[in-house]
Amino acid sequence: MDADGWTHCSLGHRHWGLVGAAGLLVVHDGPDGRRFLLQHRSVDVHHGDTWALPGGALGHDESAEDGALREATEELADLPAGLVHLTTFVDDHGGWAYSTVVVRSPRLFAADDHGWETGPEGFAWLTADEIAAVPLHAGFAATWPAVLETIA
Ligand SMILES: [Zn+2]
């Protein structure tokens, strides 16, 4: 069931997703190190023209894992087989939470579906150093160091 809409957490932020939101962090460990699949956000969305994870509002009674996979499939097109769930990092703001669902992919895959939520730079497999050098969505930037440490 749909739970799209704006709400406020107890920290006073305005958030999208009445019952919380989730994003999918796909990691790939290749010969040149670990890469992360990030989405360039369209200027038409909240905090546009920044980089973040594909994701969005959870539905009622939808798990973070199901929601993150559903949103990523909508925004990226079909995900490859063989994804392994590593962990789910929950950033609980009180009355609202953002879950980062971390999965490992056996390969780099093309994610070239450019829906309206995706900016002109599309999707990219970035290293941690590259992520440190691009403009990040404020919410993603706030949780990224803790997520990175969790999965190190
Ligand atoms: Zn908040």
Short mmCIF file of C-alpha atoms and ligand atoms in Angstrom, two decimals:
data_model
loop_
_atom_site.label_atom_id
_atom_site.label_comp_id
_atom_site.label_asym_id
_atom_site.label_seq_id
_atom_site.Cartn_x
_atom_site.Cartn_y
_atom_site.Cartn_z
CA MET A 1 0.00 0.00 0.00
CA ASP A 2 1.23 3.43 -0.95
CA ALA A 3 2.71 5.63 1.77
CA ASP A 4 4.13 8.41 -0.35
CA GLY A 5 4.08 11.87 1.16
CA TRP A 6 6.04 14.32 3.26
CA THR A 7 6.45 13.97 6.99
CA HIS A 8 8.61 15.40 9.77
CA CYS A 9 10.88 13.45 12.07
CA SER A 10 11.48 14.31 15.72
CA LEU A 11 14.73 16.02 14.70
CA GLY A 12 12.66 18.52 12.73
CA HIS A 13 13.67 17.46 9.23
CA ARG A 14 11.20 17.14 6.39
CA HIS A 15 11.31 13.66 4.85
CA TRP A 16 9.67 11.85 1.96
CA GLY A 17 7.90 8.63 2.94
CA LEU A 18 5.19 8.50 5.61
CA VAL A 19 6.47 5.25 7.13
CA GLY A 20 10.12 5.72 6.33
CA ALA A 21 12.32 5.31 3.31
CA ALA A 22 15.03 2.98 2.09
CA GLY A 23 17.82 3.03 -0.43
CA LEU A 24 19.81 0.30 -2.09
CA LEU A 25 23.60 0.39 -1.88
CA VAL A 26 25.08 -2.06 -4.37
CA VAL A 27 28.75 -2.82 -3.84
CA HIS A 28 31.06 -4.72 -6.13
CA ASP A 29 34.47 -5.97 -5.08
CA GLY A 30 36.62 -6.03 -8.20
CA PRO A 31 40.31 -6.32 -8.94
CA ASP A 32 40.71 -2.55 -8.55
CA GLY A 33 38.87 -2.45 -5.23
CA ARG A 34 35.35 -1.79 -4.07
CA ARG A 35 32.90 0.24 -6.10
CA PHE A 36 29.45 1.55 -5.18
CA LEU A 37 26.53 2.15 -7.50
CA LEU A 38 25.28 5.71 -7.11
CA GLN A 39 22.54 7.65 -8.83
CA HIS A 40 22.79 11.21 -10.07
CA ARG A 41 19.56 12.86 -8.97
CA SER A 42 17.49 14.87 -11.37
CA VAL A 43 17.12 18.60 -10.75
CA ASP A 44 13.37 17.85 -10.60
CA VAL A 45 13.60 15.97 -7.27
CA HIS A 46 14.26 17.08 -3.68
CA HIS A 47 17.96 17.94 -3.26
CA GLY A 48 18.45 17.54 -7.01
CA ASP A 49 21.72 17.57 -8.95
CA THR A 50 23.46 15.55 -6.26
CA TRP A 51 24.52 11.91 -5.95
CA ALA A 52 22.75 9.40 -3.74
CA LEU A 53 21.30 5.91 -3.67
CA PRO A 54 18.34 4.73 -5.69
CA GLY A 55 15.44 4.38 -3.28
CA GLY A 56 12.39 6.03 -1.92
CA ALA A 57 9.38 5.79 0.32
CA LEU A 58 8.47 2.47 1.88
CA GLY A 59 4.96 1.12 1.58
CA HIS A 60 2.87 0.16 4.59
CA ASP A 61 3.98 -3.25 5.88
CA GLU A 62 6.87 -3.32 3.42
CA SER A 63 10.29 -4.31 4.71
CA ALA A 64 13.25 -2.03 4.06
CA GLU A 65 14.83 -4.77 1.95
CA ASP A 66 11.74 -5.23 -0.21
CA GLY A 67 11.25 -1.48 -0.56
CA ALA A 68 14.86 -0.78 -1.51
CA LEU A 69 14.85 -3.53 -4.13
CA ARG A 70 11.51 -2.37 -5.52
CA GLU A 71 12.62 1.25 -5.81
CA ALA A 72 15.98 0.35 -7.30
CA THR A 73 14.28 -1.88 -9.86
CA GLU A 74 11.96 0.99 -10.81
CA GLU A 75 14.85 3.44 -11.16
CA LEU A 76 17.60 1.17 -12.54
CA ALA A 77 15.64 -1.43 -14.48
CA ASP A 78 16.17 -5.09 -13.68
CA LEU A 79 18.79 -5.99 -11.10
CA PRO A 80 21.11 -8.89 -11.82
CA ALA A 81 20.77 -12.29 -10.22
CA GLY A 82 23.12 -13.24 -7.43
CA LEU A 83 22.86 -10.18 -5.20
CA VAL A 84 23.89 -11.01 -1.63
CA HIS A 85 22.42 -9.04 1.27
CA LEU A 86 25.30 -7.86 3.49
CA THR A 87 23.53 -5.67 6.04
CA THR A 88 20.85 -3.06 6.53
CA PHE A 89 21.97 0.16 8.19
CA VAL A 90 19.11 2.00 9.90
CA ASP A 91 19.39 5.74 10.53
CA ASP A 92 16.57 6.32 13.02
CA HIS A 93 15.53 9.96 13.38
CA GLY A 94 12.65 9.27 15.77
CA GLY A 95 9.30 8.82 14.08
CA TRP A 96 11.05 8.34 10.78
CA ALA A 97 13.97 6.22 9.65
CA TYR A 98 16.06 5.72 6.55
CA SER A 99 17.35 2.22 5.90
CA THR A 100 20.38 1.65 3.72
CA VAL A 101 20.12 -1.88 2.35
CA VAL A 102 23.58 -3.05 1.36
CA VAL A 103 23.93 -5.81 -1.21
CA ARG A 104 26.97 -7.19 -2.99
CA SER A 105 26.79 -7.78 -6.72
CA PRO A 106 28.91 -10.46 -8.39
CA ARG A 107 29.54 -8.07 -11.28
CA LEU A 108 29.33 -4.48 -12.45
CA PHE A 109 26.15 -4.09 -14.45
CA ALA A 110 24.79 -1.42 -16.70
CA ALA A 111 22.11 0.73 -15.11
CA ASP A 112 21.17 3.00 -17.93
CA ASP A 113 17.49 3.56 -17.35
CA HIS A 114 17.10 7.31 -17.06
CA GLY A 115 13.71 7.83 -15.47
CA TRP A 116 12.60 11.28 -14.42
CA GLU A 117 14.22 10.89 -11.00
CA THR A 118 17.64 10.34 -12.52
CA GLY A 119 19.86 13.22 -13.59
CA PRO A 120 21.82 13.55 -16.84
CA GLU A 121 24.85 11.76 -15.44
CA GLY A 122 22.77 8.66 -14.81
CA PHE A 123 24.25 5.96 -12.64
CA ALA A 124 27.93 5.36 -11.94
CA TRP A 125 30.11 2.84 -10.12
CA LEU A 126 32.24 5.05 -7.88
CA THR A 127 35.05 4.30 -5.46
CA ALA A 128 34.88 5.69 -1.92
CA ASP A 129 37.45 8.32 -2.93
CA GLU A 130 35.31 9.35 -5.89
CA ILE A 131 32.22 9.57 -3.68
CA ALA A 132 34.15 11.93 -1.38
CA ALA A 133 34.69 14.26 -4.35
CA VAL A 134 31.18 14.66 -5.77
CA PRO A 135 28.20 16.64 -4.38
CA LEU A 136 26.09 14.30 -2.26
CA HIS A 137 22.46 14.43 -1.24
CA ALA A 138 22.41 15.77 2.34
CA GLY A 139 20.72 12.70 3.76
CA PHE A 140 23.11 10.35 2.04
CA ALA A 141 26.10 12.45 3.08
CA ALA A 142 24.95 12.29 6.70
CA THR A 143 24.81 8.50 6.85
CA TRP A 144 27.56 7.58 4.37
CA PRO A 145 30.55 7.64 6.79
CA ALA A 146 28.73 5.32 9.22
CA VAL A 147 27.54 3.03 6.44
CA LEU A 148 31.04 2.85 4.99
CA GLU A 149 32.50 1.98 8.40
CA THR A 150 29.85 -0.69 8.96
CA ILE A 151 30.67 -2.51 5.74
CA ALA A 152 34.45 -2.00 5.83
ZN ZN B 1 15.11 13.44 10.13
#
